[in-house]
Amino acid sequence: MSSSIRTEVRRGDALYPAQLLRLERPPEVLYCIGDPSLLVPGLAVVGSRRQTPYGSQCCALLAGWASRHGVAIISGAAVGCDQSAHRAALESGGRTVAVLGCGADVDYPPSARGLLEDLRQDHLVVSELPWGTPPARWTFPERNRIIAGLAAALLVVEASVPSGTFSTADHALQAGTEVLAVPGSILSPQSRGTNQLIRDGASVIADLDDLAVCLARCGLLSTAEQDVQTHARDPSTDAERALAAGPMLLEDLAAHLGVPVQEAAHAVARLELEGAVRRGMDGRYAFVAGLGGR
Amino acid sequence: MQATVMTATLHGVEAMPVEVQADVANGLPSFTIVGLPDAALQESRDRVRSALRAAGYEFPSCRVLVNLAPALLRKHGTGFDLPIALAVLTATRQLPEERIEGTVVVGELGLDGSVRPVHGLLAFALAARRFGMSLLGPHELADAADAAGGVSCRPLAHLREITAEAGGRPPQKRAPARSPVRVPDLADVAGQPTARRALEIAAAGGHNLLMVGPPGSGKTMLAQRMPGILPPLTSDERLETALVYSVSGLDERTILEGVRPFRSPHHSCSIAGLVGGGSPVRPGEMSLAHNGVLYLDEIPQFAPSALQALRGPMEEGTVALVRAEGRFVFPARFTLIASMNPCPCGFAGDRQRPCSCTGPTIARYMARIGGPLFDRMDLVVRVDRPDPSAIVAIDRGEPTAEVRERVIAARQHAHATRGCLSSRLSGAALLDACQLDHGASRLLEQAARVHHLSGRGITRALRTARTIADLQAAERVSEEHLLEALSFRLQETA
């Protein structure tokens, strides 16, 4: 295992990933920090920077499961979904690759500093931009193209339209990478993009079985490994069922259940403690399938 | 010939005794004031000269020297006009000395000899009571003397009345031509069950409250109704708060009627405006909110330094300022209600409008008011724009009077069982007061783990839970109380 070693992998080198050649403009040089042997086909997990509790939970569930089954998780270290995916891979003891829109030695976004340090130590941070290049507006769509190129399959967890995540899906289609999408509420702006991808032909990931089948089809998983475990918790109370359909404000939940707000507050506070429900940044409560905390 | 008249000068909220000594002697005509007078006091010479003439007295055409003792104390304001005039009259034998013996004199003079009020009359009345003296001054001083109690006052409308026979003319009462105080009623608030509940708990336990919600959700409307649901001021509290109002030159009559103050300074307010300061040193908004509510709307817009200056006084209940003129202590025991938007654009979580902010910008926005101040907010409540149908609906919310009854009952329960409100409890005393049963302690441990509660966070949850129990007159804090308290936490920002 390497630690923070810098490598420049050129087109034609043995380590240069063949799958990148499917891109219209494959990068000439890949600037890597970490273990360059991780430049193998993997599962790219991308999604909205403005992720909902639903998005972060799906990320943890799906990226975590794939990672436990030996699939490298590729993402962009961006705030929100990307970081959730990297963290899920780290927590499940898998391997993960961050593709940056700046030099591989630059900490961007600043909130990812600690995460990137970890990745440079034991995993891989890669960029086509020379050392020290600062991030710029146009570098991110280019970065998205490399994510799409490196991966054997692209999993879109949440995306609004139009968005950077959506552009990654476009690159994936051009490169012939299979696109998988997590369906979401038709009322949630963060799921509009994924629902649209599904309408346009992306594979639906409605449970772990779906993911296993798709990963096997892309050659990331041998069929023998498909021992799928079910969710830790299904919604059992009325409150959970209501919140599972979409995040809600406390007062709306109380109105839906037809109980006083205080009673709904008690129920939700208890579910929060059980880890079944979480309050998002916008103050809404969401059902998070009892998979545990953040 | 010499004469001495007692008066006082304001030092913070206290009136310090000052002797006005006049010496009229032969020499070239002149009129000098010594003893650290400020600019307004220097101008007093011209007012006194004209007022005396207008009232039909003679201003001596010789050397007039006025000294303000103690000479080292800096003196401010125009309240010295009347004492100086009376000292000159006594020194020139135009006024018998007995008229002003044992009397604290204060008042400004108009050029026509009329006697006018000055700031801080209540402080003068309290000082006179302290010295065991009577009062002489404008009619407003008589009101202040009534409020202070135990001190007599002879009101003057015009300077010439001083030589009229004492008690010759009955003092005219000022017409109380004011409608009874109207405090906004909670019945006007449609819906908002959670916010109402938070307001009730905050009032019952004296907790600080932070309201988070999009613009137009009614945060200010709710805050304005807080004084109404608090019990009326006790007689001691009335005097304390009215005194701050009086020395600030504000109308203290509503306070004296028992209505708790509600102060909502604009977010451009300076530190001095918030905690007190200036020259002469005046109390700030924090002290004006003493025994009442300080409402900081859009709290992230306030200068961080001003917010940090709130912290110490919030713990101690007083503000101590040290200036060149000395040390000033102002009372500042208030309930803080703050409001903010959930994100920079204001619409995170709104039912109708989408939010355009990203996670990090929201986290930065929330971080702006700083952890230490957040730590002093026992309750955080989400306030949302009500459904339009709720506003139009005819059924109004529960009126203030009903909520206030519950608040008063809860406060009585708190005082009867442990002698103080739960917002003043901490540490072992707080745990003792809560008497958590096994289930509740386990729940609290679980909450601390799941929500990453700090020691302060646990304290806040327990205080709130204790007040919720008080509202039910419950002896012990149960799981239900604790669960509700936990729902008034700050939303996650990660």
mmCIF file of C-alpha atoms in Angstrom, chain A residues 4-293:
data_model
loop_
_atom_site.group_PDB
_atom_site.id
_atom_site.type_symbol
_atom_site.label_atom_id
_atom_site.label_comp_id
_atom_site.label_asym_id
_atom_site.label_seq_id
_atom_site.Cartn_x
_atom_site.Cartn_y
_atom_site.Cartn_z
ATOM 1 C CA SER A 4 0.621 9.930 -0.628
ATOM 2 C CA ILE A 5 2.953 8.981 -3.467
ATOM 3 C CA ARG A 6 2.668 11.155 -6.571
ATOM 4 C CA THR A 7 2.549 9.392 -9.903
ATOM 5 C CA GLU A 8 2.042 10.750 -13.400
ATOM 6 C CA VAL A 9 0.364 8.135 -15.559
ATOM 7 C CA ARG A 10 0.656 8.893 -19.270
ATOM 8 C CA ARG A 11 -1.405 7.598 -22.131
ATOM 9 C CA GLY A 12 0.324 4.422 -23.271
ATOM 10 C CA ASP A 13 1.652 3.536 -19.804
ATOM 11 C CA ALA A 14 0.733 0.113 -18.498
ATOM 12 C CA LEU A 15 -1.217 1.696 -15.631
ATOM 13 C CA TYR A 16 -3.256 3.952 -17.923
ATOM 14 C CA PRO A 17 -6.859 2.751 -17.639
ATOM 15 C CA ALA A 18 -8.061 1.378 -20.950
ATOM 16 C CA GLN A 19 -11.661 2.358 -20.256
ATOM 17 C CA LEU A 20 -10.697 6.040 -20.549
ATOM 18 C CA LEU A 21 -9.933 5.552 -24.229
ATOM 19 C CA ARG A 22 -13.675 5.301 -24.824
ATOM 20 C CA LEU A 23 -13.894 9.067 -24.221
ATOM 21 C CA GLU A 24 -13.831 11.447 -27.158
ATOM 22 C CA ARG A 25 -10.850 13.273 -25.674
ATOM 23 C CA PRO A 26 -9.050 10.952 -23.293
ATOM 24 C CA PRO A 27 -6.737 12.784 -20.857
ATOM 25 C CA GLU A 28 -3.061 12.702 -21.879
ATOM 26 C CA VAL A 29 -1.733 12.523 -18.327
ATOM 27 C CA LEU A 30 -3.372 11.457 -15.083
ATOM 28 C CA TYR A 31 -1.807 13.110 -12.036
ATOM 29 C CA CYS A 32 -2.304 10.679 -9.171
ATOM 30 C CA ILE A 33 -1.690 10.833 -5.448
ATOM 31 C CA GLY A 34 -2.030 7.523 -3.692
ATOM 32 C CA ASP A 35 -2.253 4.038 -5.143
ATOM 33 C CA PRO A 36 -2.401 4.201 -8.992
ATOM 34 C CA SER A 37 -3.333 0.527 -9.195
ATOM 35 C CA LEU A 38 -6.811 1.674 -8.219
ATOM 36 C CA LEU A 39 -7.309 3.003 -11.769
ATOM 37 C CA VAL A 40 -9.525 0.015 -12.518
ATOM 38 C CA PRO A 41 -13.155 0.083 -13.628
ATOM 39 C CA GLY A 42 -15.404 0.794 -10.680
ATOM 40 C CA LEU A 43 -18.797 2.144 -9.724
ATOM 41 C CA ALA A 44 -19.111 5.917 -9.956
ATOM 42 C CA VAL A 45 -21.574 7.308 -7.417
ATOM 43 C CA VAL A 46 -22.646 10.888 -8.017
ATOM 44 C CA GLY A 47 -25.452 13.124 -6.886
ATOM 45 C CA SER A 48 -26.623 16.520 -5.863
ATOM 46 C CA ARG A 49 -24.489 18.766 -3.684
ATOM 47 C CA ARG A 50 -27.738 19.778 -2.046
ATOM 48 C CA GLN A 51 -28.497 16.298 -0.840
ATOM 49 C CA THR A 52 -31.564 15.387 1.150
ATOM 50 C CA PRO A 53 -31.548 12.884 4.002
ATOM 51 C CA TYR A 54 -32.973 10.451 1.452
ATOM 52 C CA GLY A 55 -29.986 11.014 -0.803
ATOM 53 C CA SER A 56 -27.409 10.588 1.899
ATOM 54 C CA GLN A 57 -29.091 7.431 3.129
ATOM 55 C CA CYS A 58 -29.254 5.928 -0.364
ATOM 56 C CA CYS A 59 -25.596 6.786 -0.849
ATOM 57 C CA ALA A 60 -24.625 5.104 2.380
ATOM 58 C CA LEU A 61 -26.709 2.049 1.588
ATOM 59 C CA LEU A 62 -25.781 1.525 -2.070
ATOM 60 C CA ALA A 63 -22.158 2.698 -2.124
ATOM 61 C CA GLY A 64 -21.553 0.879 1.154
ATOM 62 C CA TRP A 65 -22.968 -2.367 -0.180
ATOM 63 C CA ALA A 66 -21.039 -2.199 -3.481
ATOM 64 C CA SER A 67 -17.866 -1.337 -1.639
ATOM 65 C CA ARG A 68 -18.269 -4.269 0.759
ATOM 66 C CA HIS A 69 -18.449 -6.472 -2.304
ATOM 67 C CA GLY A 70 -15.107 -5.272 -3.590
ATOM 68 C CA VAL A 71 -16.236 -2.646 -6.065
ATOM 69 C CA ALA A 72 -14.112 0.540 -6.094
ATOM 70 C CA ILE A 73 -16.252 3.622 -5.562
ATOM 71 C CA ILE A 74 -15.400 6.560 -7.824
ATOM 72 C CA SER A 75 -16.690 10.049 -7.113
ATOM 73 C CA GLY A 76 -15.758 13.739 -7.124
ATOM 74 C CA ALA A 77 -15.243 14.644 -3.450
ATOM 75 C CA ALA A 78 -17.839 17.384 -3.818
ATOM 76 C CA VAL A 79 -20.051 18.417 -0.941
ATOM 77 C CA GLY A 80 -23.149 16.301 -0.469
ATOM 78 C CA CYS A 81 -23.591 13.036 -2.280
ATOM 79 C CA ASP A 82 -19.980 12.646 -3.455
ATOM 80 C CA GLN A 83 -18.578 12.868 0.039
ATOM 81 C CA SER A 84 -21.248 10.518 1.376
ATOM 82 C CA ALA A 85 -20.205 7.969 -1.229
ATOM 83 C CA HIS A 86 -16.493 8.228 -0.369
ATOM 84 C CA ARG A 87 -17.265 7.967 3.327
ATOM 85 C CA ALA A 88 -19.518 4.946 2.811
ATOM 86 C CA ALA A 89 -16.652 3.230 0.983
ATOM 87 C CA LEU A 90 -14.174 4.101 3.736
ATOM 88 C CA GLU A 91 -16.542 2.912 6.464
ATOM 89 C CA SER A 92 -17.178 -0.411 4.786
ATOM 90 C CA GLY A 93 -13.439 -0.944 4.352
ATOM 91 C CA GLY A 94 -13.526 -0.727 0.541
ATOM 92 C CA ARG A 95 -11.435 1.236 -1.943
ATOM 93 C CA THR A 96 -12.362 4.599 -3.348
ATOM 94 C CA VAL A 97 -11.106 7.079 -5.943
ATOM 95 C CA ALA A 98 -11.700 10.826 -5.985
ATOM 96 C CA VAL A 99 -11.453 12.635 -9.311
ATOM 97 C CA LEU A 100 -10.887 16.355 -8.784
ATOM 98 C CA GLY A 101 -11.596 19.439 -10.871
ATOM 99 C CA CYS A 102 -8.340 20.964 -9.642
ATOM 100 C CA GLY A 103 -4.804 19.690 -9.150
ATOM 101 C CA ALA A 104 -4.803 16.380 -7.271
ATOM 102 C CA ASP A 105 -2.760 18.054 -4.528
ATOM 103 C CA VAL A 106 -5.273 20.896 -4.039
ATOM 104 C CA ASP A 107 -7.821 20.648 -1.228
ATOM 105 C CA TYR A 108 -11.100 21.577 -2.835
ATOM 106 C CA PRO A 109 -13.782 21.889 -1.613
ATOM 107 C CA PRO A 110 -12.235 23.031 1.687
ATOM 108 C CA SER A 111 -14.694 20.944 3.672
ATOM 109 C CA ALA A 112 -13.245 17.822 2.020
ATOM 110 C CA ARG A 113 -9.706 18.446 3.330
ATOM 111 C CA GLY A 114 -9.765 15.672 5.926
ATOM 112 C CA LEU A 115 -11.420 13.248 3.539
ATOM 113 C CA LEU A 116 -8.900 13.993 0.760
ATOM 114 C CA GLU A 117 -6.012 13.493 3.183
ATOM 115 C CA ASP A 118 -7.362 10.037 4.009
ATOM 116 C CA LEU A 119 -7.827 9.216 0.338
ATOM 117 C CA ARG A 120 -4.286 10.338 -0.598
ATOM 118 C CA GLN A 121 -2.890 8.144 2.161
ATOM 119 C CA ASP A 122 -4.602 4.864 1.473
ATOM 120 C CA HIS A 123 -6.677 5.301 -1.660
ATOM 121 C CA LEU A 124 -6.385 7.462 -4.743
ATOM 122 C CA VAL A 125 -6.935 11.087 -5.708
ATOM 123 C CA VAL A 126 -6.604 11.758 -9.418
ATOM 124 C CA SER A 127 -6.852 14.693 -11.840
ATOM 125 C CA GLU A 128 -5.925 15.468 -15.422
ATOM 126 C CA LEU A 129 -4.840 18.952 -14.353
ATOM 127 C CA PRO A 130 -1.175 19.605 -13.440
ATOM 128 C CA TRP A 131 -0.109 19.860 -9.818
ATOM 129 C CA GLY A 132 -1.350 22.956 -8.011
ATOM 130 C CA THR A 133 -3.995 23.947 -10.584
ATOM 131 C CA PRO A 134 -6.722 25.904 -8.763
ATOM 132 C CA PRO A 135 -10.355 24.959 -9.377
ATOM 133 C CA ALA A 136 -12.277 26.922 -12.004
ATOM 134 C CA ARG A 137 -15.791 26.884 -13.307
ATOM 135 C CA TRP A 138 -14.991 24.982 -16.471
ATOM 136 C CA THR A 139 -12.793 22.320 -14.870
ATOM 137 C CA PHE A 140 -15.727 20.527 -13.262
ATOM 138 C CA PRO A 141 -17.624 19.434 -16.380
ATOM 139 C CA GLU A 142 -14.252 18.104 -17.638
ATOM 140 C CA ARG A 143 -13.752 16.298 -14.353
ATOM 141 C CA ASN A 144 -17.209 14.763 -14.720
ATOM 142 C CA ARG A 145 -16.178 13.314 -18.061
ATOM 143 C CA ILE A 146 -13.262 11.479 -16.411
ATOM 144 C CA ILE A 147 -15.519 10.100 -13.683
ATOM 145 C CA ALA A 148 -17.850 8.829 -16.391
ATOM 146 C CA GLY A 149 -14.931 7.397 -18.336
ATOM 147 C CA LEU A 150 -13.212 5.638 -15.449
ATOM 148 C CA ALA A 151 -16.351 3.893 -14.253
ATOM 149 C CA ALA A 152 -17.907 0.741 -15.594
ATOM 150 C CA ALA A 153 -21.251 1.932 -14.250
ATOM 151 C CA LEU A 154 -22.509 5.301 -13.101
ATOM 152 C CA LEU A 155 -24.990 5.431 -10.239
ATOM 153 C CA VAL A 156 -26.917 8.701 -9.948
ATOM 154 C CA VAL A 157 -28.448 9.015 -6.482
ATOM 155 C CA GLU A 158 -30.043 12.447 -6.657
ATOM 156 C CA ALA A 159 -29.932 15.131 -9.302
ATOM 157 C CA SER A 160 -31.877 18.242 -10.067
ATOM 158 C CA VAL A 161 -32.188 19.486 -13.646
ATOM 159 C CA PRO A 162 -30.084 21.025 -15.047
ATOM 160 C CA SER A 163 -27.096 20.083 -12.921
ATOM 161 C CA GLY A 164 -23.486 18.939 -13.018
ATOM 162 C CA THR A 165 -24.624 15.480 -12.028
ATOM 163 C CA PHE A 166 -26.818 15.409 -15.073
ATOM 164 C CA SER A 167 -23.859 16.316 -17.289
ATOM 165 C CA THR A 168 -21.915 13.385 -15.831
ATOM 166 C CA ALA A 169 -24.718 11.117 -16.981
ATOM 167 C CA ASP A 170 -24.454 12.599 -20.493
ATOM 168 C CA HIS A 171 -20.715 11.868 -20.605
ATOM 169 C CA ALA A 172 -21.399 8.326 -19.398
ATOM 170 C CA LEU A 173 -23.872 7.715 -22.197
ATOM 171 C CA GLN A 174 -21.336 8.989 -24.757
ATOM 172 C CA ALA A 175 -18.630 6.750 -23.314
ATOM 173 C CA GLY A 176 -20.969 3.778 -23.228
ATOM 174 C CA THR A 177 -20.922 3.534 -19.454
ATOM 175 C CA GLU A 178 -24.093 2.045 -18.027
ATOM 176 C CA VAL A 179 -26.209 4.604 -16.150
ATOM 177 C CA LEU A 180 -28.098 3.549 -13.024
ATOM 178 C CA ALA A 181 -30.500 5.857 -11.234
ATOM 179 C CA VAL A 182 -32.240 5.825 -7.864
ATOM 180 C CA PRO A 183 -35.903 6.779 -8.256
ATOM 181 C CA GLY A 184 -37.295 9.388 -5.899
ATOM 182 C CA SER A 185 -40.409 11.300 -5.050
ATOM 183 C CA ILE A 186 -41.949 13.120 -7.991
ATOM 184 C CA LEU A 187 -42.344 16.089 -5.639
ATOM 185 C CA SER A 188 -38.672 16.344 -4.735
ATOM 186 C CA PRO A 189 -36.620 18.680 -6.974
ATOM 187 C CA GLN A 190 -33.523 16.639 -6.072
ATOM 188 C CA SER A 191 -35.083 13.542 -7.623
ATOM 189 C CA ARG A 192 -36.316 15.190 -10.794
ATOM 190 C CA GLY A 193 -33.079 14.454 -12.620
ATOM 191 C CA THR A 194 -32.918 10.815 -11.601
ATOM 192 C CA ASN A 195 -36.546 10.220 -12.497
ATOM 193 C CA GLN A 196 -35.899 11.793 -15.882
ATOM 194 C CA LEU A 197 -32.888 9.522 -16.415
ATOM 195 C CA ILE A 198 -35.079 6.534 -15.665
ATOM 196 C CA ARG A 199 -37.646 7.728 -18.196
ATOM 197 C CA ASP A 200 -34.806 8.071 -20.711
ATOM 198 C CA GLY A 201 -33.710 4.489 -20.184
ATOM 199 C CA ALA A 202 -31.397 4.363 -17.182
ATOM 200 C CA SER A 203 -31.564 1.214 -15.065
ATOM 201 C CA VAL A 204 -33.791 1.573 -12.036
ATOM 202 C CA ILE A 205 -32.128 0.842 -8.714
ATOM 203 C CA ALA A 206 -35.099 0.226 -6.459
ATOM 204 C CA ASP A 207 -33.323 -2.143 -4.092
ATOM 205 C CA LEU A 208 -30.033 -3.934 -3.509
ATOM 206 C CA ASP A 209 -31.095 -6.757 -5.833
ATOM 207 C CA ASP A 210 -31.306 -4.301 -8.695
ATOM 208 C CA LEU A 211 -27.859 -2.979 -7.875
ATOM 209 C CA ALA A 212 -26.384 -6.465 -7.692
ATOM 210 C CA VAL A 213 -27.861 -7.405 -11.079
ATOM 211 C CA CYS A 214 -26.568 -4.229 -12.731
ATOM 212 C CA LEU A 215 -23.095 -4.531 -11.220
ATOM 213 C CA ALA A 216 -22.898 -8.130 -12.405
ATOM 214 C CA ARG A 217 -23.966 -7.087 -15.890
ATOM 215 C CA CYS A 218 -21.156 -4.520 -15.994
ATOM 216 C CA GLY A 219 -18.652 -7.110 -14.890
ATOM 217 C CA LEU A 220 -18.031 -5.498 -11.530
ATOM 218 C CA LEU A 221 -19.509 -8.348 -9.585
ATOM 219 C CA SER A 222 -19.484 -12.082 -10.159
ATOM 220 C CA THR A 223 -22.979 -13.514 -9.794
ATOM 221 C CA ALA A 224 -21.834 -15.688 -6.911
ATOM 222 C CA GLU A 225 -21.469 -12.613 -4.755
ATOM 223 C CA GLN A 226 -25.079 -11.637 -4.929
ATOM 224 C CA ASP A 227 -26.019 -12.338 -1.349
ATOM 225 C CA VAL A 228 -28.408 -9.538 -0.872
ATOM 226 C CA GLN A 229 -29.503 -8.555 2.591
ATOM 227 C CA THR A 230 -32.719 -6.682 3.031
ATOM 228 C CA HIS A 231 -33.229 -3.284 4.639
ATOM 229 C CA ALA A 232 -32.628 -3.081 8.341
ATOM 230 C CA ARG A 233 -36.008 -1.533 8.951
ATOM 231 C CA ASP A 234 -39.208 -1.061 7.054
ATOM 232 C CA PRO A 235 -41.536 1.763 7.995
ATOM 233 C CA SER A 236 -43.842 0.337 10.634
ATOM 234 C CA THR A 237 -45.759 3.274 12.119
ATOM 235 C CA ASP A 238 -48.033 5.711 10.322
ATOM 236 C CA ALA A 239 -45.524 8.479 10.934
ATOM 237 C CA GLU A 240 -42.708 6.462 9.361
ATOM 238 C CA ARG A 241 -44.853 5.506 6.374
ATOM 239 C CA ALA A 242 -45.785 9.149 5.783
ATOM 240 C CA LEU A 243 -42.183 10.313 6.049
ATOM 241 C CA ALA A 244 -40.915 7.464 3.868
ATOM 242 C CA ALA A 245 -42.942 8.920 1.006
ATOM 243 C CA GLY A 246 -41.151 12.245 1.307
ATOM 244 C CA PRO A 247 -39.695 14.611 3.896
ATOM 245 C CA MET A 248 -42.237 16.711 5.779
ATOM 246 C CA LEU A 249 -42.404 19.606 8.205
ATOM 247 C CA LEU A 250 -43.588 18.614 11.655
ATOM 248 C CA GLU A 251 -46.836 20.548 11.396
ATOM 249 C CA ASP A 252 -47.643 19.010 8.026
ATOM 250 C CA LEU A 253 -46.986 15.554 9.417
ATOM 251 C CA ALA A 254 -49.298 16.221 12.347
ATOM 252 C CA ALA A 255 -51.990 17.448 9.965
ATOM 253 C CA HIS A 256 -51.539 14.359 7.796
ATOM 254 C CA LEU A 257 -51.790 12.012 10.758
ATOM 255 C CA GLY A 258 -54.645 14.023 12.249
ATOM 256 C CA VAL A 259 -52.983 14.272 15.659
ATOM 257 C CA PRO A 260 -51.956 17.287 17.768
ATOM 258 C CA VAL A 261 -48.528 18.670 16.904
ATOM 259 C CA GLN A 262 -47.206 17.808 20.340
ATOM 260 C CA GLU A 263 -48.058 14.161 19.805
ATOM 261 C CA ALA A 264 -46.367 14.150 16.410
ATOM 262 C CA ALA A 265 -43.337 15.824 17.997
ATOM 263 C CA HIS A 266 -43.113 13.042 20.572
ATOM 264 C CA ALA A 267 -43.359 10.369 17.888
ATOM 265 C CA VAL A 268 -40.767 11.986 15.666
ATOM 266 C CA ALA A 269 -38.365 12.676 18.539
ATOM 267 C CA ARG A 270 -38.539 9.009 19.500
ATOM 268 C CA LEU A 271 -38.013 7.856 15.918
ATOM 269 C CA GLU A 272 -35.025 10.193 15.687
ATOM 270 C CA LEU A 273 -33.482 8.526 18.709
ATOM 271 C CA GLU A 274 -34.066 5.138 17.133
ATOM 272 C CA GLY A 275 -32.295 6.372 14.022
ATOM 273 C CA ALA A 276 -35.327 5.826 11.819
ATOM 274 C CA VAL A 277 -35.990 9.494 11.140
ATOM 275 C CA ARG A 278 -33.679 12.433 10.622
ATOM 276 C CA ARG A 279 -34.257 16.172 10.444
ATOM 277 C CA GLY A 280 -32.642 17.700 7.388
ATOM 278 C CA MET A 281 -30.996 21.065 7.059
ATOM 279 C CA ASP A 282 -34.234 22.574 5.839
ATOM 280 C CA GLY A 283 -36.039 21.547 9.035
ATOM 281 C CA ARG A 284 -37.990 18.722 7.404
ATOM 282 C CA TYR A 285 -38.111 15.232 8.825
ATOM 283 C CA ALA A 286 -37.301 12.256 6.607
ATOM 284 C CA PHE A 287 -37.430 8.495 7.047
ATOM 285 C CA VAL A 288 -33.934 7.029 6.715
ATOM 286 C CA ALA A 289 -34.582 3.297 6.922
ATOM 287 C CA GLY A 290 -33.022 2.760 10.307
ATOM 288 C CA LEU A 291 -29.530 2.297 8.941
ATOM 289 C CA GLY A 292 -27.994 4.225 11.812
ATOM 290 C CA GLY A 293 -26.626 7.732 12.163
#
